[in-house]
mmCIF file of C-alpha atoms in Angstrom:
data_model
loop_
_atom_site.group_PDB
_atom_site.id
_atom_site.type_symbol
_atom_site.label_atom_id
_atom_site.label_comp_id
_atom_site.label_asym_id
_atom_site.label_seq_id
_atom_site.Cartn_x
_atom_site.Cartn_y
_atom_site.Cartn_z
ATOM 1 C CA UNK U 1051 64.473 -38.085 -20.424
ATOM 2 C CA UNK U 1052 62.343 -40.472 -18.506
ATOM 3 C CA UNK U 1053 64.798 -40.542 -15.893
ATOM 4 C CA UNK U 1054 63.760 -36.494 -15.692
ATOM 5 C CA UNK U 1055 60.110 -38.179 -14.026
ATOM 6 C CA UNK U 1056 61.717 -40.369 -11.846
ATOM 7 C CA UNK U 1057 64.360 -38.489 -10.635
ATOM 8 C CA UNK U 1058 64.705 -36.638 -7.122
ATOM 9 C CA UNK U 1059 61.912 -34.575 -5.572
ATOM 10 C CA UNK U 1060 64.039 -31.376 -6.736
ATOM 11 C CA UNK U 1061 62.890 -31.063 -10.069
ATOM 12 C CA UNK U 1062 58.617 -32.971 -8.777
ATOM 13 C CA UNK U 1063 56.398 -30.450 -6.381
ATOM 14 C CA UNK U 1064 53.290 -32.341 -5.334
ATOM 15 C CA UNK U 1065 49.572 -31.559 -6.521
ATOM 16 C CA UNK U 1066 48.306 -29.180 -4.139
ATOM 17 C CA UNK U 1067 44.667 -30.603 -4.325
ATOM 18 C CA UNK U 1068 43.741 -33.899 -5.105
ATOM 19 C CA UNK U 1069 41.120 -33.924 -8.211
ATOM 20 C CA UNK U 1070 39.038 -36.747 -9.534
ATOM 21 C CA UNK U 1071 40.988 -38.965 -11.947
ATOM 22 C CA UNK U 1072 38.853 -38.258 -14.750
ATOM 23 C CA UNK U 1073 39.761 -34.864 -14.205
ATOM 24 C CA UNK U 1074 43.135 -35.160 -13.422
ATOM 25 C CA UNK U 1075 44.503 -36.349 -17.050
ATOM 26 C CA UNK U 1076 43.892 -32.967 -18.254
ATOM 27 C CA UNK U 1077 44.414 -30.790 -15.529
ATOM 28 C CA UNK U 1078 47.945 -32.368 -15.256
ATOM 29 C CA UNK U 1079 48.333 -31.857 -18.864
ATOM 30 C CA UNK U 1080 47.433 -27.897 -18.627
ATOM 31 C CA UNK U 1081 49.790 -27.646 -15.974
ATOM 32 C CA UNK U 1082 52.920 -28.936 -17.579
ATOM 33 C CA UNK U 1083 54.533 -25.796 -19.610
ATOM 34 C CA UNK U 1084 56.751 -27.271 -23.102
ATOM 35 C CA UNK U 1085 59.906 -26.853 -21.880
ATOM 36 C CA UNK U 1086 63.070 -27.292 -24.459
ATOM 37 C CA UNK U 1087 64.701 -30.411 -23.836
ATOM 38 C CA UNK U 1088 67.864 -27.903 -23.313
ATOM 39 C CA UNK U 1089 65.902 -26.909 -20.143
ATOM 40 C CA UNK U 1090 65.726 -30.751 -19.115
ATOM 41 C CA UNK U 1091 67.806 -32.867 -17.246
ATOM 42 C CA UNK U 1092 70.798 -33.375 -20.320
ATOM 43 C CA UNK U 1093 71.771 -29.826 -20.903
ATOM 44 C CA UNK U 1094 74.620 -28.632 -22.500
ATOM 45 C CA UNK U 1095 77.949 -28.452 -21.408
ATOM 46 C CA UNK U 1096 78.733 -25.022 -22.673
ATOM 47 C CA UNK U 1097 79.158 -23.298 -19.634
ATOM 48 C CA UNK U 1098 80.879 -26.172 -17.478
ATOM 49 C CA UNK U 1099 83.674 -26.127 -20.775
ATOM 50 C CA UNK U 1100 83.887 -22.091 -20.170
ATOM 51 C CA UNK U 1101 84.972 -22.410 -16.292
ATOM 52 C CA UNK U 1102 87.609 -24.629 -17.407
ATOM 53 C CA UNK U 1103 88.816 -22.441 -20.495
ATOM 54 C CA UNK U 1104 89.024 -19.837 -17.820
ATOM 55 C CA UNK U 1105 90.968 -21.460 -15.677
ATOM 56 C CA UNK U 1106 93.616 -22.896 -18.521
ATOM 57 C CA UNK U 1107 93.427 -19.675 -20.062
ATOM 58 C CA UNK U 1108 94.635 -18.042 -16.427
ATOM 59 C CA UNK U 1109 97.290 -20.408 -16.053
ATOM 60 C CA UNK U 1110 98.813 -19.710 -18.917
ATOM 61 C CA UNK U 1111 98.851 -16.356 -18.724
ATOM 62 C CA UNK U 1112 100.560 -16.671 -15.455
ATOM 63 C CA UNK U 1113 103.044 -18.927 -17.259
ATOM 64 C CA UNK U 1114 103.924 -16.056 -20.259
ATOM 65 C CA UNK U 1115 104.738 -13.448 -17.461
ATOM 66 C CA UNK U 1116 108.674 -14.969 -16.840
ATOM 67 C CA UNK U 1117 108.459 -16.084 -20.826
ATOM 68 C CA UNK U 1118 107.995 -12.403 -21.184
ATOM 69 C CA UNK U 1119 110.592 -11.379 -19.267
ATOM 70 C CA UNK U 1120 113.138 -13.692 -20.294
ATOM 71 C CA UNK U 1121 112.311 -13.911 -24.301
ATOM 72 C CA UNK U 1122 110.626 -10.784 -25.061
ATOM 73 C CA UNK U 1123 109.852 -10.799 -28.810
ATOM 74 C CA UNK U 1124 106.818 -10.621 -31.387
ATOM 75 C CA UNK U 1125 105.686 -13.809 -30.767
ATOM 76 C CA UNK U 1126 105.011 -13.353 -26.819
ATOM 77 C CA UNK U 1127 103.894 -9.588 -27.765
ATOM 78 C CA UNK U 1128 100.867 -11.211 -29.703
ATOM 79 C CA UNK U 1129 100.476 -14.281 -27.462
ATOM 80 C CA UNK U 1130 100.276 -12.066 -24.782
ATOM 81 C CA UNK U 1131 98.014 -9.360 -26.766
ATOM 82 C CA UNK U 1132 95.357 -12.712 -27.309
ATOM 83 C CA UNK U 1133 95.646 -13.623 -23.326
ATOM 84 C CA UNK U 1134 95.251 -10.425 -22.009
ATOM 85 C CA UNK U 1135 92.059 -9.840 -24.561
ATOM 86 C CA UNK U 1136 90.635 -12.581 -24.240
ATOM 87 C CA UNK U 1137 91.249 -12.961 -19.938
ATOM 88 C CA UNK U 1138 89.986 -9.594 -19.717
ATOM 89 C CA UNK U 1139 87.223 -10.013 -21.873
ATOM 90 C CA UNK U 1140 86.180 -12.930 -19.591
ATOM 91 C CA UNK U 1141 86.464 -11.492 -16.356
ATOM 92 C CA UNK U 1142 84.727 -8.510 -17.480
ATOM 93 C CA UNK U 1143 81.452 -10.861 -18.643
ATOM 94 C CA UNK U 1144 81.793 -12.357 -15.360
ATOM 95 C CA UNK U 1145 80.600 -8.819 -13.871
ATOM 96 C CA UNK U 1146 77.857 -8.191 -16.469
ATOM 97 C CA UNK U 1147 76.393 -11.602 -15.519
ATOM 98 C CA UNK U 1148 76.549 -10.604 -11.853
ATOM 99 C CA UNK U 1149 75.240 -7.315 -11.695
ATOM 100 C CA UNK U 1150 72.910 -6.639 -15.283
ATOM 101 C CA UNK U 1151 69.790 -8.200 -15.342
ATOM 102 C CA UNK U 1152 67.122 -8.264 -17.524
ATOM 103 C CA UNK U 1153 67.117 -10.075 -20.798
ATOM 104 C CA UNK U 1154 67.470 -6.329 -23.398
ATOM 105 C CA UNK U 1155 70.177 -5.082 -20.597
ATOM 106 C CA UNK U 1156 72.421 -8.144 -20.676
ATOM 107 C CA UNK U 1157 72.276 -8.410 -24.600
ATOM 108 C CA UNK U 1158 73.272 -4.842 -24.797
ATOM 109 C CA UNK U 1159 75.912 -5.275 -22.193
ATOM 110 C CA UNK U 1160 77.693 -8.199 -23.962
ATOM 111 C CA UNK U 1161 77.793 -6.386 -27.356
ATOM 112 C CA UNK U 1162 79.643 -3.122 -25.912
ATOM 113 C CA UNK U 1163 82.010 -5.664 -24.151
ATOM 114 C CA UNK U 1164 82.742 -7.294 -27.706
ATOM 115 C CA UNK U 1165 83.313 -4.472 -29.189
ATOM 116 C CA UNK U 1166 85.489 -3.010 -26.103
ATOM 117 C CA UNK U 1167 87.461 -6.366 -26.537
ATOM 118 C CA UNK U 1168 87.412 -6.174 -30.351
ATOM 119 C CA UNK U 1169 89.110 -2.866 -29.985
ATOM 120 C CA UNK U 1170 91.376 -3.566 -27.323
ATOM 121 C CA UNK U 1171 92.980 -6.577 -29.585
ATOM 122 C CA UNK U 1172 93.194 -5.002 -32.757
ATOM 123 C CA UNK U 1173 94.973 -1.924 -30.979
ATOM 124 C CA UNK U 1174 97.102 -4.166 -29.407
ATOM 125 C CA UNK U 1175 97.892 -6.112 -33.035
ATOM 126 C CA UNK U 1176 98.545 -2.621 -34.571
ATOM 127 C CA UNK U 1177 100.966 -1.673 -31.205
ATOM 128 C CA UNK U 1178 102.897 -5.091 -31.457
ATOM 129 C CA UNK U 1179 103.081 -4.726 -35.614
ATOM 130 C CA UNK U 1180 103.653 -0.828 -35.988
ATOM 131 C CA UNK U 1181 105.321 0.015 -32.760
ATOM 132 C CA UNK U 1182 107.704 -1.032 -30.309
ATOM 133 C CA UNK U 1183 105.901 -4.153 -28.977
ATOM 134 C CA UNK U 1184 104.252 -4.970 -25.663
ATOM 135 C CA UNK U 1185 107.410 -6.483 -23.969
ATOM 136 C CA UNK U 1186 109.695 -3.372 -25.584
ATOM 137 C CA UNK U 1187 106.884 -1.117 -24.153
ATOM 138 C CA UNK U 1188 107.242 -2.392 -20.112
ATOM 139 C CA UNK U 1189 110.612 -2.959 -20.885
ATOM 140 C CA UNK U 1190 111.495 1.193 -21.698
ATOM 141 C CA UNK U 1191 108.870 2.485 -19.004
ATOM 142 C CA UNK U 1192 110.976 0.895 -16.622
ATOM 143 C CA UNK U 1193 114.339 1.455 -17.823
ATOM 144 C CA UNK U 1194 114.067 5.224 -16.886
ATOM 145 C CA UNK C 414 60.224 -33.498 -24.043
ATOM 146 C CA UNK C 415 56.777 -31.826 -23.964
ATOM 147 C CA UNK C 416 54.600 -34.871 -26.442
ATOM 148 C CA UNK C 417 56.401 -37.274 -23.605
ATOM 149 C CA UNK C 418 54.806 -35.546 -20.593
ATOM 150 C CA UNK C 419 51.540 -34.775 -22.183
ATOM 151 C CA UNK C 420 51.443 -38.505 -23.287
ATOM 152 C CA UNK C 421 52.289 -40.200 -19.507
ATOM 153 C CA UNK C 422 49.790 -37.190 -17.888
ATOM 154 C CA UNK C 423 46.942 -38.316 -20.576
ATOM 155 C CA UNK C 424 47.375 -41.532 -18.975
ATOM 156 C CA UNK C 425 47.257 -40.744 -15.496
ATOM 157 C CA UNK C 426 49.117 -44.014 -14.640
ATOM 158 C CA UNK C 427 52.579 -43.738 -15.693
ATOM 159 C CA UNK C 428 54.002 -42.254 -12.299
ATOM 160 C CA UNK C 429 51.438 -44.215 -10.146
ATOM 161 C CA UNK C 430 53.324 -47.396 -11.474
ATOM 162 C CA UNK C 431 56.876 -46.653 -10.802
ATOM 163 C CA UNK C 432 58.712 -47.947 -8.104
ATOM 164 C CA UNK C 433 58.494 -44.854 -6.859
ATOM 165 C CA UNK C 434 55.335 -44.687 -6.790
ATOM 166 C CA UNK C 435 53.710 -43.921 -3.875
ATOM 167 C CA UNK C 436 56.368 -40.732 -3.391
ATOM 168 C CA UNK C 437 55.030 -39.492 -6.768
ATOM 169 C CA UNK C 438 51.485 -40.204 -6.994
ATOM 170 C CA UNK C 439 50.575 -36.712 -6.843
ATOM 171 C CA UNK C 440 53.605 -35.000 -8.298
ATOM 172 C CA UNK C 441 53.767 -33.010 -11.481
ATOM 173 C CA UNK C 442 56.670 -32.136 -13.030
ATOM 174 C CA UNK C 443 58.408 -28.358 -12.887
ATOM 175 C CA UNK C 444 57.390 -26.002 -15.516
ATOM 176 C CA UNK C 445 59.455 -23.247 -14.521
ATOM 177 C CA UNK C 446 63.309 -22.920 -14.760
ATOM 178 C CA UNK C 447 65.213 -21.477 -11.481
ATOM 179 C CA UNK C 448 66.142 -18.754 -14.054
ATOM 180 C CA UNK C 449 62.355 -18.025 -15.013
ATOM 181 C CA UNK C 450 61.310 -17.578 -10.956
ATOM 182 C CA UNK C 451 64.502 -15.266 -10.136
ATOM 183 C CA UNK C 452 63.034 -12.856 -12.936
ATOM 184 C CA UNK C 453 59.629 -13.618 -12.126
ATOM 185 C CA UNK C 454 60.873 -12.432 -9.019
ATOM 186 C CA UNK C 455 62.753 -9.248 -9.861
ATOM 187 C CA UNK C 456 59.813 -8.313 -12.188
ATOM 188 C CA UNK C 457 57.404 -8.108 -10.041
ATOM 189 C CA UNK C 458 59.738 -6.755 -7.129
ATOM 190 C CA UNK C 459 60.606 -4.009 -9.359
ATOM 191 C CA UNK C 460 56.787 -3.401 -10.590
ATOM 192 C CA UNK C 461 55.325 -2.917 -6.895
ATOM 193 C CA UNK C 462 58.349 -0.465 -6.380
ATOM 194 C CA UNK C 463 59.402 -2.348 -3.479
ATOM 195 C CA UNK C 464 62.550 -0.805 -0.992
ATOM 196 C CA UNK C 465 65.320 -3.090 -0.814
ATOM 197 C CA UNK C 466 66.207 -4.194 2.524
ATOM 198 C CA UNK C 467 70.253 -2.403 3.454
ATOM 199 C CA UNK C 468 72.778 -5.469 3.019
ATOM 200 C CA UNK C 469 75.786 -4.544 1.744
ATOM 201 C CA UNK C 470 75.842 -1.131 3.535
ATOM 202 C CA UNK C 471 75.379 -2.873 6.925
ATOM 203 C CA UNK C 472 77.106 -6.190 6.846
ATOM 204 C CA UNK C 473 80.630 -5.716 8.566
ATOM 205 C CA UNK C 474 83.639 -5.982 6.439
ATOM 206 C CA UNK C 475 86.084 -9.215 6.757
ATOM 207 C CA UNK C 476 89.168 -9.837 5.102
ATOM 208 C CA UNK C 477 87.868 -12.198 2.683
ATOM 209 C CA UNK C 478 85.131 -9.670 1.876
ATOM 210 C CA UNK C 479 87.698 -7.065 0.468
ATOM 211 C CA UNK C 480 90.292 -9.373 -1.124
ATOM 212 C CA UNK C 481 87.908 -10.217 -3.264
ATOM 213 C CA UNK C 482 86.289 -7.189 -4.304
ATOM 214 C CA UNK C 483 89.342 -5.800 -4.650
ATOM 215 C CA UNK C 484 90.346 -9.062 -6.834
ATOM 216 C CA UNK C 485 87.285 -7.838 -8.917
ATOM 217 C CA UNK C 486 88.448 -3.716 -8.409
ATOM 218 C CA UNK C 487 92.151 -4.510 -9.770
ATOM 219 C CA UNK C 488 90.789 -6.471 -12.301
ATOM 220 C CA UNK C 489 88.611 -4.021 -13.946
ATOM 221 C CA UNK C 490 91.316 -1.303 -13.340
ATOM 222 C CA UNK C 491 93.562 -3.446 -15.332
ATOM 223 C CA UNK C 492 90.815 -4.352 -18.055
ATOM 224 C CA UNK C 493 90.639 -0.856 -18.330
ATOM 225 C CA UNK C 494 94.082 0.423 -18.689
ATOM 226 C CA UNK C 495 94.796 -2.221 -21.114
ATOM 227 C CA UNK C 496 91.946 -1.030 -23.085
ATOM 228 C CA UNK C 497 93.010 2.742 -22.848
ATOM 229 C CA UNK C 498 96.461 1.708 -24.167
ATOM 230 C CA UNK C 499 94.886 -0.122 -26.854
ATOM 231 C CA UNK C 500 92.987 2.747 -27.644
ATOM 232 C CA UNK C 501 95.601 5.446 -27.243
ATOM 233 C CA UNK C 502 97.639 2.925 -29.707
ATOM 234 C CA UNK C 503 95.118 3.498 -32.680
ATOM 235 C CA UNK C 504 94.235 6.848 -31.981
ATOM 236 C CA UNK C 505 97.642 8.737 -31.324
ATOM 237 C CA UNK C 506 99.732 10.056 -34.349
ATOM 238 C CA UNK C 507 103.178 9.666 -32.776
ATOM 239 C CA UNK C 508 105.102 6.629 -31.565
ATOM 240 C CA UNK C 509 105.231 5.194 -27.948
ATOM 241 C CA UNK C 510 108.939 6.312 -27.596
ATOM 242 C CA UNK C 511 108.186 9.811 -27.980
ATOM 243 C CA UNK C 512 105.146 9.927 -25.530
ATOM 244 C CA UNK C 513 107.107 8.499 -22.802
ATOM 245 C CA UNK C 514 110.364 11.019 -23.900
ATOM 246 C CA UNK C 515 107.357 13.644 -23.718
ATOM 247 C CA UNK C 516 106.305 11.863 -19.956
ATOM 248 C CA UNK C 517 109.959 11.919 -18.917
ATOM 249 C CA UNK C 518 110.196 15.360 -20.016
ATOM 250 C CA UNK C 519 107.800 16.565 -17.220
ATOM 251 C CA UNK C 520 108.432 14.527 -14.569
ATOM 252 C CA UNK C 521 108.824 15.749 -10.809
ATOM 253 C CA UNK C 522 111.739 13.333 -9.847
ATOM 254 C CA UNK C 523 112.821 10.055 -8.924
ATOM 255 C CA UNK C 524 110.730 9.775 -6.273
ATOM 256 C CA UNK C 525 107.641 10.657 -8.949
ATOM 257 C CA UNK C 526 108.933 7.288 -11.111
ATOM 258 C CA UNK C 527 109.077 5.042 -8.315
ATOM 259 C CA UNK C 528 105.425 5.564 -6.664
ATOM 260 C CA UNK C 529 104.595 5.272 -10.119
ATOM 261 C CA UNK C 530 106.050 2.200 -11.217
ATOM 262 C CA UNK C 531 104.557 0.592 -7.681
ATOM 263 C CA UNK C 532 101.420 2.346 -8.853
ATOM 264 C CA UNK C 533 101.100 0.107 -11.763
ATOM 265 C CA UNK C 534 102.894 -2.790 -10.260
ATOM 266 C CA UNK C 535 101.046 -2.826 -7.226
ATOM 267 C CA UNK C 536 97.079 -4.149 -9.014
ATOM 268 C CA UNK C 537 99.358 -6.214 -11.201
ATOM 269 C CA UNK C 538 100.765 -8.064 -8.496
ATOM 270 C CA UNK C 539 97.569 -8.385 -6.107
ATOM 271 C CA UNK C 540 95.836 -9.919 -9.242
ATOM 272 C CA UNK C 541 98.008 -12.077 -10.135
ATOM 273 C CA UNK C 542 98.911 -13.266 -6.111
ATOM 274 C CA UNK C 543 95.234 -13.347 -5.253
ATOM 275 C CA UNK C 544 94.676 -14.906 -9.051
ATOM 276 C CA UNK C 545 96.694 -18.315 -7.950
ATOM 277 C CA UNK C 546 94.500 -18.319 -4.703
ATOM 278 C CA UNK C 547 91.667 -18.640 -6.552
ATOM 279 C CA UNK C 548 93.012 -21.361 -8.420
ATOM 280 C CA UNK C 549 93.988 -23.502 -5.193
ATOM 281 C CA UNK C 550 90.331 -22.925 -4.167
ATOM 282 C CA UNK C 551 89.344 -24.363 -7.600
ATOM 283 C CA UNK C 552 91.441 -27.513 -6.911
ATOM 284 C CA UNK C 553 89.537 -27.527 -3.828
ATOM 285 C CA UNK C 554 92.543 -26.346 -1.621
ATOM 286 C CA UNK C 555 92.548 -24.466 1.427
ATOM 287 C CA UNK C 556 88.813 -23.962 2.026
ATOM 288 C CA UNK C 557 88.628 -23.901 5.846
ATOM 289 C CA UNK C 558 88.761 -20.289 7.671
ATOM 290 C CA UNK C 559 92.115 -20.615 9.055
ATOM 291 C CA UNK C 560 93.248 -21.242 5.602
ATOM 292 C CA UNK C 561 91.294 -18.769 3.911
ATOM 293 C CA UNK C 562 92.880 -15.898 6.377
ATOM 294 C CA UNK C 563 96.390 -17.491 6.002
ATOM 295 C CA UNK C 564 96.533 -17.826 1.881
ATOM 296 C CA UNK C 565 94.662 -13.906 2.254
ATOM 297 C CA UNK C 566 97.477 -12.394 4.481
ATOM 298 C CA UNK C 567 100.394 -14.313 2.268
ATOM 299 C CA UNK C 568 98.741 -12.859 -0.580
ATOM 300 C CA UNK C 569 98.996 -9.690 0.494
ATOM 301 C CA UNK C 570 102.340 -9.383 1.727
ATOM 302 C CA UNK C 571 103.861 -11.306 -1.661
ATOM 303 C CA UNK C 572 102.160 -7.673 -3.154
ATOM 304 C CA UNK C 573 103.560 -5.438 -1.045
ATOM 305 C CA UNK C 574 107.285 -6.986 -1.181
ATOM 306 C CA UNK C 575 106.863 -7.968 -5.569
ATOM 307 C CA UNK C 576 105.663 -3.949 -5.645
ATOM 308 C CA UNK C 577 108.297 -2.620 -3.813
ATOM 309 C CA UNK C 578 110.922 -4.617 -5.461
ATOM 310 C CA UNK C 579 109.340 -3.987 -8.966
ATOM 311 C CA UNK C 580 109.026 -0.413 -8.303
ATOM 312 C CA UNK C 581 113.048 -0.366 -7.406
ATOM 313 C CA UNK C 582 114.059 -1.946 -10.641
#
């Protein structure tokens, strides 16, 4: 944290006006706003670990396509259920961060994409566990 | 964070000793996050009514430019589709072999199947061709022009060819 008052000039913009250092104590004081030490220099990881669990999670989706193809079966029907959900679900917050702004607007967006992705896997569950199965499914709409 | 700064700007002295001193005997630290300014920005952008200057509709198309909307296009299409099946799944009374017996039923020939197997094939395999060149560029691969042009025009024709073939199966 004291590192945060030493650090570059990126994060220090100079006083515009010099003041009398009797003064200056507590002008500099009024000027400094309380920010949460998760606004400071440490931060959280969070959205660093994200990027990455998107980029694993791609990869292995890529990876279940031939697994698909070559073991179809219950287990890749739900595996893949989980990847698509959860690679779509992604992607899709990806947009919402781009183009909604404002901080009501972006809540609101991110709880009708949870519930879009909520729905999408437990429809999914129910196709793979009451009906013919995701890799069945592709496998018959190309057969005819 | 906050009882730290308050204490070293009660003293007055803190910065003026460091070895950096002389660089930061007038600085004050940031109150604001970048975040804060961009909506500080917006707000009051939105509040004066101000007209936006014409970016998107002016700037000329590239290659790059559309490969990757249309990264973002086929990916929502997908999203979507996924989401309708889902949906259909939960809602629908009968089983998926009967809706695609019923499909079959009304179809207007061969030639109807295969556009629409290259249809579906076709955002499938952009995504997923264009999907790996995104994660080269996240190893750090294939950054310069050239290459960005090159790994775009492979991408492409890998789709057209996988689409074709897929749509022949």
């Amino acid at each position: 944290m004291i590192s945060l008052l030493f650090r570059s000039s990126s994060l220090i913009r100079p006083l515009a006006v010099q003041k009398k250092d009797r003064d200056c104590p507590y002008l500099i004081s009024a000027k400094i706003h309380a920010t949460p030490s998760n606004y400071a220099g440490s931060g959280s990881k969070a959205a660093s670990l994200h990027w990455t669990g998107e980029r694993i999670l791609s990869i292995a989706l890529l990876g279940l396509a031939p697994v698909a193809f070559c073991y179809p079966g219950p287990a890749v029907d739900y595996s893949l259920a989980a990847a698509l959900t959860v690679h779509g679900h992604w992607g899709l917050g990806q947009i919402v961060t781009d183009y909604v702004h404002g901080d009501f607007k972006i809540k609101m967006a991110n709880a009708g994409l949870f519930l879009l992705s909520t729905v999408t896997f437990a429809g999914l569950c129910y196709f793979n566990y009451h009906d013919v199965g995701i890799c069945k499914a592709v496998a018959l709409l190309w057969s005819k | 964070m906050a009882l730290l700064l308050r204490t070293v700007a009660r003293q007055g002295q803190c910065l003026s000793r460091s070895q950096f001193g002389v660089l930061y005997r007038h600085a004050v630290p940031m109150g604001t996050t970048a975040n804060e300014e961009m909506n500080k920005f917006w707000a009051k952008n939105t509040r004066l009514n101000r007209p936006v200057s014409p970016h998107i509709s002016i700037y000329k198309w590239s290659i790059p430019m559309l490969m990757s909307i249309s990264h973002r296009g086929t990916g929502v299409a997908l999203s979507s589709g996924i989401s309708a099946f889902a949906l259909a799944a939960l809602v629908l009374p009968e089983s998926y072999p009967y809706y695609l017996d019923l499909i079959h039923s009304m179809t207007f020939g061969p030639q109807f199947l295969a556009f629409s197997k290259f249809a579906l094939a076709f955002p499938v395999a952009y995504h997923t061709f264009n999907g790996i060149r995104h994660l080269a560029w996240d190893l750090g691969k294939g950054f310069k022009i050239p290459e960005v042009y090159r790994s775009g025009y492979i991408v492409v024709a890998l789709t057209v060819l996988t689409s074709i073939s897929l749509a022949a199966m």
